[in-house]
Amino acid sequence: MDADTARRVPPGQYLTEKFPVLHYGTVPRVDLATWDLRVWGEVDAPLTLTWDQFRALPRERVLTDIHCVTRWSKLDTEWEGVAARTILELAGVRPGATHVIEHAEQGYTTNIPLAVFDDADVLLADTYDGRPLEPDHGYPLRLFVPKRYFWKSAKWLRGLEFVAADRPGFWERYGYHNDGDPWKEERFGD
Ligand SMILES: Nc1nc2c(c(=O)[nH]1)N[C@H]1C(S)=C(S)[C@@H](COP(=O)(O)O)O[C@H]1N2
Ligand SMILES: [Mo]
């Protein structure tokens, strides 16, 4: 590995070319005709977007690295979708909001600070490597939060709840770190 590549690998991680699949439970079957995405909580304008409405929003592309708490990292992954910041504008997030709870199919949740969500590289991603997400990787939509371990990127995303007080999500309640910053090796514990 050259020095430039090595600098991109957080402590305790190894590089893989593969794209491992990791989740709790089964892969949900999703029907786009009945699918929706809800945005609620500390916002002026709660949203319920159909698939067509979501697809009509302005789109962005992000090329960056991902890091899983199980120690694999993958460089230069390419994602497309709608910027988190577009959702912030549309929903009119209130000053009191401090955190975002990601809600996925089958009850999976994960929490991030609003400041982490409000970053140019955070996407509501429906496309990986130029193609629609595979069912295993979150079809039709996942959140993509590259500056945190990958459990903070909820697959099969169905809702974003803006809250005025933090609330641990699924893995956070099982002892994963609340923040999950790979550069600080925040794997377990608070
Ligand atoms: N809905 C949902 N999203 C999830 C999970 C899950 O169990 N359910 N697991 C997380 C974990 S622990 C990881 S490491 C990544 C894995 O994403 P991948 O399967 O696309 O590599 O998804 C995250 N998102
Ligand atoms: Mo994970």
Short mmCIF file of N, CA and C and ligand atoms in Angstrom, two decimals, residues 22-23 68-70 72 150-151 171 176, ligand 2:
data_model
loop_
_atom_site.label_atom_id
_atom_site.label_comp_id
_atom_site.label_asym_id
_atom_site.label_seq_id
_atom_site.Cartn_x
_atom_site.Cartn_y
_atom_site.Cartn_z
N LEU A 22 -23.87 -6.80 5.40
CA LEU A 22 -24.04 -6.98 6.84
C LEU A 22 -25.33 -6.34 7.29
N HIS A 23 -26.18 -7.09 7.93
CA HIS A 23 -27.35 -6.50 8.57
C HIS A 23 -27.98 -7.50 9.51
N CYS A 68 -16.37 -0.11 7.87
CA CYS A 68 -17.30 -0.89 8.70
C CYS A 68 -16.64 -1.19 10.03
N VAL A 69 -17.44 -1.22 11.07
CA VAL A 69 -16.91 -1.48 12.41
C VAL A 69 -16.30 -2.89 12.50
N THR A 70 -16.69 -3.80 11.61
CA THR A 70 -16.08 -5.14 11.59
C THR A 70 -14.72 -5.13 10.89
N TRP A 72 -13.47 -3.84 7.90
CA TRP A 72 -13.14 -3.63 6.49
C TRP A 72 -13.42 -2.19 6.09
N PHE A 150 -20.12 2.24 9.20
CA PHE A 150 -21.19 2.02 8.23
C PHE A 150 -22.53 1.62 8.87
N TRP A 151 -22.52 1.25 10.16
CA TRP A 151 -23.84 0.94 10.75
C TRP A 151 -24.69 2.19 10.86
N TRP A 171 -28.15 -0.63 17.16
CA TRP A 171 -26.85 -1.14 17.62
C TRP A 171 -26.30 -0.32 18.78
N TYR A 176 -22.79 -0.62 20.82
CA TYR A 176 -21.94 0.10 19.87
C TYR A 176 -21.79 1.53 20.36
MO MO B 2 -21.73 -3.22 10.84
#
